Coordinates of N, CA and C in Angstrom, one line a residue:
M151 N -74.4 -129.0 109.2 CA -73.8 -129.0 107.8 C -74.9 -128.7 106.8
H152 N -74.5 -127.9 105.8 CA -75.4 -127.5 104.8 C -75.0 -128.0 103.4
F153 N -76.0 -128.3 102.6 CA -75.8 -128.8 101.2 C -76.0 -127.5 100.4
R154 N -75.0 -127.2 99.5 CA -75.1 -126.0 98.8 C -74.9 -126.3 97.3
E155 N -75.7 -125.7 96.5 CA -75.6 -125.9 95.0 C -75.6 -124.5 94.4
N156 N -74.5 -124.2 93.7 CA -74.4 -122.9 93.1 C -74.4 -123.0 91.6
I157 N -75.1 -122.0 91.0 CA -75.0 -121.8 89.6 C -74.0 -120.8 89.3
H158 N -72.9 -121.2 88.7 CA -71.7 -120.3 88.6 C -71.8 -119.2 87.6
D159 N -71.2 -118.1 87.9 CA -71.2 -117.0 86.9 C -70.5 -117.4 85.6
N160 N -69.5 -118.3 85.7 CA -68.8 -118.7 84.5 C -69.8 -119.2 83.5
F161 N -70.8 -119.9 83.9 CA -71.8 -120.4 83.0 C -72.4 -119.4 82.1
N162 N -72.7 -118.2 82.7 CA -73.2 -117.1 81.9 C -72.3 -116.7 80.8
S163 N -71.1 -116.6 81.0 CA -70.2 -116.1 80.0 C -69.9 -117.2 78.9
L164 N -70.0 -118.5 79.3 CA -69.8 -119.5 78.3 C -70.9 -119.7 77.4
V165 N -72.2 -119.5 77.8 CA -73.3 -119.7 76.9 C -73.8 -118.5 76.4
G166 N -73.4 -117.3 76.8 CA -73.8 -116.0 76.3 C -75.1 -115.5 76.8
F167 N -75.6 -116.2 77.8 CA -76.9 -115.7 78.4 C -76.7 -115.0 79.7
N168 N -77.6 -114.2 80.2 CA -77.4 -113.6 81.5 C -78.3 -114.2 82.5
F169 N -77.9 -115.3 83.1 CA -78.7 -115.9 84.2 C -78.4 -115.3 85.5
T170 N -79.4 -115.2 86.3 CA -79.2 -114.7 87.7 C -78.6 -115.9 88.5
R171 N -77.6 -115.4 89.3 CA -76.9 -116.4 90.1 C -77.8 -116.7 91.3
R172 N -78.0 -118.0 91.6 CA -78.8 -118.4 92.7 C -78.1 -119.3 93.6
R173 N -78.4 -119.4 94.9 CA -77.8 -120.3 95.9 C -79.0 -120.9 96.5
F174 N -78.9 -122.3 96.6 CA -79.9 -123.1 97.2 C -79.3 -123.7 98.5
V175 N -79.9 -123.4 99.6 CA -79.3 -124.0 100.9 C -80.4 -124.8 101.5
M176 N -80.1 -126.0 101.9 CA -81.1 -126.9 102.6 C -80.4 -127.3 103.9
A177 N -81.1 -127.1 105.0 CA -80.5 -127.5 106.3 C -80.9 -129.0 106.4
L178 N -79.9 -129.8 106.2 CA -80.2 -131.3 106.3 C -79.8 -131.9 107.6
S179 N -79.1 -131.2 108.4 CA -78.6 -131.8 109.7 C -79.7 -132.0 110.7
S180 N -80.9 -131.5 110.4 CA -82.0 -131.6 111.3 C -82.7 -132.9 111.4
V181 N -82.3 -133.9 110.5 CA -82.9 -135.2 110.4 C -82.3 -136.0 111.6
S182 N -83.2 -136.7 112.3 CA -82.7 -137.5 113.4 C -82.9 -139.0 113.0
F183 N -81.9 -139.8 113.1 CA -81.9 -141.2 112.7 C -82.1 -142.1 113.9
E184 N -82.9 -143.2 113.7 CA -82.8 -144.2 114.7 C -81.5 -145.0 114.4
I185 N -80.7 -145.3 115.3 CA -79.4 -146.0 115.1 C -79.4 -147.3 115.9
E186 N -79.1 -148.4 115.2 CA -79.0 -149.7 115.8 C -77.6 -150.3 115.5
F187 N -77.2 -151.1 116.3 CA -75.8 -151.8 116.2 C -76.0 -153.2 116.6
T188 N -75.4 -154.1 115.7 CA -75.3 -155.5 116.1 C -74.0 -156.1 115.6
I189 N -73.6 -157.2 116.2 CA -72.5 -158.0 115.7 C -73.1 -159.3 115.2
D190 N -72.8 -159.6 113.9 CA -73.2 -160.8 113.2 C -72.1 -161.8 113.3
N191 N -72.3 -162.8 114.1 CA -71.3 -163.9 114.3 C -71.4 -165.1 113.3
L192 N -72.6 -165.1 112.6 CA -72.8 -166.3 111.8 C -72.7 -166.1 110.2
S193 N -73.0 -165.0 109.7 CA -73.0 -164.9 108.2 C -71.6 -165.1 107.7
K194 N -71.6 -165.9 106.5 CA -70.3 -166.1 105.9 C -70.4 -165.9 104.4
S195 N -71.5 -165.2 103.9 CA -71.6 -164.8 102.5 C -72.4 -163.5 102.5
R196 N -72.3 -162.9 101.3 CA -73.0 -161.6 101.2 C -74.5 -161.8 101.2
K197 N -75.1 -162.9 100.6 CA -76.4 -163.2 100.7 C -76.9 -163.4 102.2
A198 N -76.1 -164.1 102.9 CA -76.5 -164.4 104.3 C -76.4 -163.2 105.1
A199 N -75.4 -162.3 104.9 CA -75.3 -161.1 105.7 C -76.4 -160.2 105.4
L200 N -76.9 -160.0 104.2 CA -78.0 -159.2 103.8 C -79.3 -159.8 104.3
S201 N -79.4 -161.1 104.3 CA -80.6 -161.7 104.8 C -80.8 -161.5 106.3
T202 N -79.7 -161.7 107.0 CA -79.7 -161.4 108.4 C -80.0 -160.0 108.7
L203 N -79.4 -159.1 108.0 CA -79.7 -157.7 108.1 C -81.2 -157.4 107.9
G204 N -81.7 -158.0 106.8 CA -83.2 -157.8 106.5 C -84.1 -158.3 107.7
Q205 N -83.7 -159.4 108.3 CA -84.4 -160.0 109.4 C -84.4 -159.0 110.6
R206 N -83.2 -158.4 110.9 CA -83.1 -157.5 112.0 C -83.9 -156.3 111.8
I207 N -83.8 -155.7 110.6 CA -84.6 -154.5 110.3 C -86.1 -154.8 110.3
G208 N -86.5 -156.0 109.9 CA -87.9 -156.4 109.9 C -88.4 -156.4 111.3
T209 N -87.6 -156.7 112.3 CA -88.0 -156.7 113.7 C -88.2 -155.2 114.2
L210 N -87.4 -154.3 113.6 CA -87.5 -152.9 114.0 C -88.6 -152.2 113.2
R211 N -89.0 -152.7 112.0 CA -90.0 -152.1 111.2 C -91.1 -153.2 111.0
P212 N -91.9 -153.5 112.0 CA -92.8 -154.6 111.9 C -93.9 -154.5 110.7
A213 N -94.1 -153.2 110.3 CA -95.1 -153.1 109.2 C -94.6 -153.5 107.8
I214 N -93.3 -153.9 107.8 CA -92.6 -154.3 106.5 C -92.1 -155.7 106.7
F215 N -92.5 -156.6 105.8 CA -92.0 -158.0 105.9 C -90.5 -158.0 105.8
A216 N -89.9 -158.8 106.6 CA -88.4 -159.0 106.6 C -88.0 -159.5 105.2
H217 N -88.8 -160.5 104.7 CA -88.4 -161.1 103.4 C -88.4 -160.0 102.3
D218 N -89.3 -159.0 102.4 CA -89.3 -157.9 101.4 C -88.1 -157.0 101.5
I219 N -87.7 -156.8 102.8 CA -86.5 -156.0 103.0 C -85.3 -156.7 102.4
T220 N -85.2 -158.0 102.7 CA -84.1 -158.8 102.2 C -84.0 -158.7 100.7
R221 N -85.2 -158.9 100.0 CA -85.3 -158.9 98.6 C -84.8 -157.5 98.0
C222 N -85.2 -156.5 98.7 CA -84.8 -155.1 98.3 C -83.3 -155.0 98.3
F223 N -82.6 -155.5 99.4 CA -81.2 -155.4 99.5 C -80.5 -156.2 98.4
L224 N -81.0 -157.5 98.1 CA -80.4 -158.3 97.1 C -80.6 -157.7 95.8
A225 N -81.8 -157.1 95.5 CA -82.0 -156.5 94.2 C -81.1 -155.3 94.0
R226 N -80.8 -154.6 95.1 CA -79.9 -153.4 95.0 C -78.5 -153.9 94.7
E227 N -78.1 -155.0 95.3 CA -76.8 -155.6 95.0 C -76.6 -156.0 93.6
M228 N -77.7 -156.5 92.9 CA -77.7 -156.9 91.6 C -77.4 -155.7 90.6
L229 N -77.7 -154.5 91.0 CA -77.4 -153.3 90.2 C -75.9 -153.0 90.3
G230 N -75.3 -153.4 91.4 CA -73.9 -153.1 91.6 C -73.6 -153.2 93.1
S231 N -72.4 -153.5 93.4 CA -72.1 -153.7 94.8 C -72.2 -152.4 95.6
T232 N -72.7 -152.6 96.8 CA -72.8 -151.4 97.7 C -71.5 -151.3 98.6
A233 N -70.5 -152.0 98.2 CA -69.2 -151.9 99.0 C -68.7 -150.5 98.6
I234 N -68.2 -149.8 99.6 CA -67.7 -148.4 99.4 C -66.2 -148.3 99.7
G235 N -65.6 -149.5 99.9 CA -64.1 -149.5 100.2 C -63.8 -149.7 101.6
S236 N -62.6 -150.0 101.9 CA -62.0 -150.2 103.2 C -62.7 -151.2 104.1
G237 N -63.3 -152.3 103.4 CA -64.0 -153.3 104.1 C -65.4 -152.9 104.6
V238 N -66.0 -151.9 104.0 CA -67.3 -151.3 104.4 C -68.3 -151.4 103.2
A239 N -69.5 -151.7 103.5 CA -70.6 -151.7 102.5 C -71.7 -150.9 103.0
A240 N -72.5 -150.3 102.1 CA -73.6 -149.4 102.6 C -74.9 -149.9 101.9
P241 N -75.4 -151.0 102.3 CA -76.7 -151.4 101.7 C -77.8 -150.4 102.1
H242 N -78.7 -150.1 101.2 CA -79.8 -149.1 101.5 C -81.0 -149.4 100.6
T243 N -82.1 -149.0 101.2 CA -83.4 -149.1 100.4 C -84.3 -148.1 100.9
I244 N -85.4 -147.8 100.1 CA -86.4 -146.9 100.4 C -87.7 -147.6 100.5
F245 N -88.4 -147.4 101.6 CA -89.7 -148.1 101.8 C -90.9 -147.2 101.4
E246 N -92.0 -147.8 101.0 CA -93.2 -147.1 100.6 C -93.9 -146.7 102.0
Q247 N -93.7 -147.5 103.0 CA -94.4 -147.3 104.3 C -93.7 -146.1 105.0
V248 N -94.5 -145.4 105.7 CA -94.0 -144.2 106.5 C -93.3 -144.8 107.7
C249 N -92.0 -144.5 107.9 CA -91.2 -144.9 109.0 C -90.1 -144.0 109.2
P250 N -89.6 -143.8 110.4 CA -88.4 -143.0 110.7 C -87.2 -143.6 110.0
P251 N -86.3 -142.7 109.5 CA -85.0 -143.2 109.0 C -84.2 -144.0 110.0
L252 N -83.5 -145.0 109.5 CA -82.8 -145.9 110.4 C -81.4 -146.1 109.7
I253 N -80.4 -146.1 110.6 CA -79.0 -146.5 110.2 C -78.7 -147.7 111.1
H254 N -78.4 -148.8 110.4 CA -78.2 -150.1 111.1 C -76.7 -150.5 110.8
V255 N -75.9 -150.4 111.9 CA -74.4 -150.8 111.7 C -74.3 -152.2 112.2
T256 N -73.7 -153.0 111.3 CA -73.4 -154.4 111.6 C -72.0 -154.7 111.5
H257 N -71.4 -155.3 112.5 CA -70.0 -155.8 112.4 C -70.0 -157.2 112.1
L258 N -69.5 -157.7 111.0 CA -69.5 -159.1 110.6 C -68.2 -159.7 111.1
K259 N -68.4 -160.8 111.9 CA -67.2 -161.4 112.5 C -66.5 -162.2 111.4
H260 N -67.2 -162.6 110.3 CA -66.5 -163.3 109.2 C -66.7 -162.4 108.0
P261 N -65.5 -161.7 107.6 CA -65.6 -160.8 106.4 C -66.1 -161.5 105.2
V262 N -66.9 -160.9 104.4 CA -67.5 -161.5 103.2 C -67.2 -160.7 101.9
D263 N -67.2 -161.4 100.8 CA -66.9 -160.8 99.5 C -68.1 -160.0 99.0
F264 N -68.0 -158.7 98.9 CA -69.1 -157.9 98.3 C -68.7 -157.4 96.9
R265 N -67.7 -158.0 96.3 CA -67.2 -157.6 95.1 C -66.8 -156.1 95.0
A266 N -66.0 -155.7 96.0 CA -65.6 -154.4 96.2 C -64.5 -154.0 95.2
E267 N -64.5 -152.7 94.8 CA -63.5 -152.3 93.8 C -62.1 -152.5 94.4
D268 N -61.9 -152.3 95.7 CA -60.6 -152.5 96.3 C -60.3 -153.9 96.7
A269 N -61.2 -154.8 96.3 CA -61.1 -156.3 96.5 C -61.0 -156.7 98.0
R270 N -61.2 -155.7 98.9 CA -61.2 -156.1 100.3 C -62.6 -156.6 100.8
P271 N -62.5 -157.7 101.6 CA -63.7 -158.3 102.1 C -64.4 -157.3 103.1
V272 N -65.7 -157.3 103.1 CA -66.5 -156.5 103.9 C -66.7 -157.1 105.3
D273 N -66.4 -156.2 106.3 CA -66.7 -156.7 107.7 C -67.6 -155.7 108.4
V274 N -67.9 -154.6 107.8 CA -68.8 -153.6 108.4 C -69.9 -153.2 107.4
L275 N -71.2 -153.3 107.8 CA -72.3 -152.9 107.0 C -72.9 -151.7 107.6
L276 N -73.0 -150.6 106.9 CA -73.6 -149.4 107.2 C -74.8 -149.2 106.5
C277 N -75.9 -149.7 107.0 CA -77.2 -149.7 106.3 C -78.0 -148.5 106.5
A278 N -78.6 -148.0 105.5 CA -79.5 -146.8 105.6 C -80.9 -147.2 105.0
V279 N -82.0 -147.0 105.7 CA -83.3 -147.2 105.2 C -84.3 -146.2 105.7
G280 N -85.2 -145.9 104.9 CA -86.2 -144.9 105.3 C -87.4 -144.9 104.3
N281 N -88.2 -143.9 104.3 CA -89.3 -143.9 103.5 C -89.2 -142.8 102.4
R282 N -90.0 -143.1 101.3 CA -89.9 -142.3 100.1 C -90.7 -140.9 100.3
H283 N -91.4 -140.8 101.3 CA -92.2 -139.5 101.5 C -91.4 -138.4 102.0
D284 N -90.2 -138.6 102.4 CA -89.3 -137.5 102.9 C -87.8 -138.1 102.8
I285 N -87.2 -137.9 101.6 CA -85.9 -138.6 101.5 C -84.7 -137.7 101.9
R286 N -84.9 -136.7 102.7 CA -83.8 -135.9 103.2 C -82.8 -136.8 103.9
W287 N -83.3 -137.9 104.5 CA -82.4 -138.8 105.2 C -81.4 -139.4 104.3
L288 N -81.9 -139.7 103.0 CA -80.9 -140.4 102.0 C -79.8 -139.4 101.6
H289 N -80.2 -138.1 101.4 CA -79.2 -137.1 101.1 C -78.2 -136.9 102.2
I290 N -78.6 -137.1 103.4 CA -77.6 -137.0 104.5 C -76.8 -138.3 104.6
A291 N -77.5 -139.4 104.7 CA -76.8 -140.7 105.1 C -75.8 -141.1 104.1
L292 N -76.0 -141.3 102.9 CA -75.1 -142.0 101.9 C -73.8 -141.3 101.8
P293 N -73.7 -139.9 101.5 CA -72.4 -139.3 101.4 C -71.6 -139.3 102.8
R294 N -72.3 -139.3 103.8 CA -71.6 -139.2 105.2 C -71.1 -140.6 105.5
L295 N -71.9 -141.7 105.2 CA -71.4 -143.0 105.4 C -70.2 -143.3 104.5
A296 N -70.2 -142.8 103.3 CA -69.0 -142.9 102.4 C -67.8 -142.3 103.0
R297 N -68.0 -141.1 103.6 CA -66.9 -140.4 104.2 C -66.4 -141.1 105.4
L298 N -67.3 -141.7 106.1 CA -66.9 -142.6 107.3 C -66.0 -143.7 106.9
A299 N -66.3 -144.3 105.8 CA -65.5 -145.5 105.3 C -64.2 -145.0 104.8
K300 N -64.1 -143.7 104.3 CA -62.8 -143.3 103.8 C -61.9 -142.8 104.9
L301 N -62.3 -142.6 106.1 CA -61.5 -142.1 107.2 C -61.1 -143.3 108.0
P302 N -59.9 -143.8 107.8 CA -59.4 -145.1 108.5 C -59.6 -145.1 110.0
H303 N -59.3 -144.0 110.7 CA -59.5 -144.0 112.1 C -60.9 -144.2 112.6
L304 N -61.9 -143.6 111.8 CA -63.3 -143.8 112.2 C -63.8 -145.2 111.9
A305 N -63.3 -145.7 110.7 CA -63.7 -147.1 110.3 C -63.1 -148.1 111.4
A306 N -61.9 -147.8 111.8 CA -61.4 -148.6 112.9 C -62.2 -148.5 114.2
K307 N -62.7 -147.3 114.5 CA -63.5 -147.2 115.7 C -64.8 -147.9 115.6
L308 N -65.4 -147.9 114.4 CA -66.6 -148.7 114.2 C -66.4 -150.2 114.4
R309 N -65.2 -150.7 113.9 CA -64.9 -152.1 114.1 C -64.7 -152.4 115.5
A310 N -64.2 -151.5 116.3 CA -63.9 -151.8 117.7 C -65.1 -151.5 118.6
A311 N -66.2 -150.9 118.1 CA -67.4 -150.5 118.9 C -68.0 -151.7 119.5
K312 N -68.5 -151.5 120.8 CA -69.0 -152.6 121.5 C -70.5 -152.3 121.9
S313 N -70.9 -151.1 121.7 CA -72.3 -150.6 122.1 C -72.9 -149.7 121.1
G314 N -74.2 -149.6 121.2 CA -75.0 -148.7 120.4 C -74.6 -147.3 120.6
C315 N -74.3 -146.9 121.9 CA -73.9 -145.5 122.2 C -72.6 -145.1 121.5
A316 N -71.6 -146.1 121.5 CA -70.4 -145.8 120.9 C -70.6 -145.6 119.4
V317 N -71.4 -146.4 118.8 CA -71.7 -146.2 117.3 C -72.4 -144.9 117.1
E318 N -73.4 -144.5 117.9 CA -74.0 -143.2 117.8 C -73.0 -142.1 117.8
D319 N -72.0 -142.1 118.7 CA -71.0 -141.0 118.8 C -70.1 -141.0 117.6
I320 N -69.8 -142.2 117.1 CA -68.9 -142.2 115.8 C -69.7 -141.6 114.7
L321 N -71.0 -142.0 114.5 CA -71.8 -141.5 113.4 C -72.0 -140.0 113.6
A322 N -72.2 -139.5 114.8 CA -72.4 -138.1 115.0 C -71.2 -137.3 114.6
S323 N -70.0 -137.9 114.6 CA -68.8 -137.2 114.2 C -68.7 -136.9 112.7
V324 N -69.6 -137.6 111.9 CA -69.7 -137.3 110.5 C -71.1 -136.7 110.2
G325 N -71.8 -136.3 111.2 CA -73.1 -135.5 111.0 C -74.3 -136.4 110.8
I326 N -74.3 -137.6 111.3 CA -75.5 -138.5 111.3 C -75.9 -138.6 112.8
Y327 N -77.0 -138.0 113.1 CA -77.4 -137.8 114.5 C -78.6 -138.6 114.9
S328 N -78.6 -139.1 116.1 CA -79.8 -139.8 116.8 C -80.4 -138.7 117.7
E329 N -81.4 -139.0 118.3 CA -82.1 -138.1 119.2 C -81.1 -137.7 120.3
R330 N -80.3 -138.7 120.8 CA -79.3 -138.4 121.9 C -78.2 -137.5 121.4
T331 N -77.7 -137.7 120.2 CA -76.5 -136.9 119.7 C -76.9 -135.7 118.9
M332 N -78.1 -135.4 118.7 CA -78.5 -134.2 117.9 C -78.0 -133.0 118.6
P333 N -77.2 -132.1 117.9 CA -76.8 -130.9 118.6 C -78.0 -130.0 119.0
K334 N -77.8 -129.4 120.1 CA -78.9 -128.4 120.6 C -78.7 -127.1 119.8
K335 N -79.9 -126.6 119.5 CA -79.9 -125.3 118.7 C -79.6 -124.2 119.7
A336 N -78.8 -123.2 119.2 CA -78.5 -122.1 120.0 C -79.8 -121.2 120.2
A337 N -79.9 -120.7 121.3 CA -81.1 -119.9 121.7 C -80.9 -118.4 121.2

């Protein structure tokens, strides 16, 4: 999938200037994500769910303190809910430390209130984290995670997933690839 930004010819006629039309194309699908999946049987609040998520990511990113990860998630929630609808939230943060991008999918056994616009309690967390030194991962992950939440059949598959491989396959269907699901380049 490619991200395209066009400067439209209409703009030239509106402002009376003669700008050259340009097309910017970035191949973003080449980013490979580490993908993790867990089922959270204990959390019964947004703070508890984000804290548990921070702890899990802290074990996967030992150079970053789990407490700092949790604080980042909670600070981001204070800016506005990361709920994206249909019972899905997409907490995300950017680390200073160099680390590979990670998508962590958590199924919450006890849906929690994330103050979603649709008022639906959240039972799926689609978390995206990575480093600020190469944020291509962010440009890939967030819009595709939002698309995943808006497609009811895929959101239902995520809720029913029982393994990391199943989650990887679902994420690959919206263009978020792991090493295992990355499409092979044509020779």
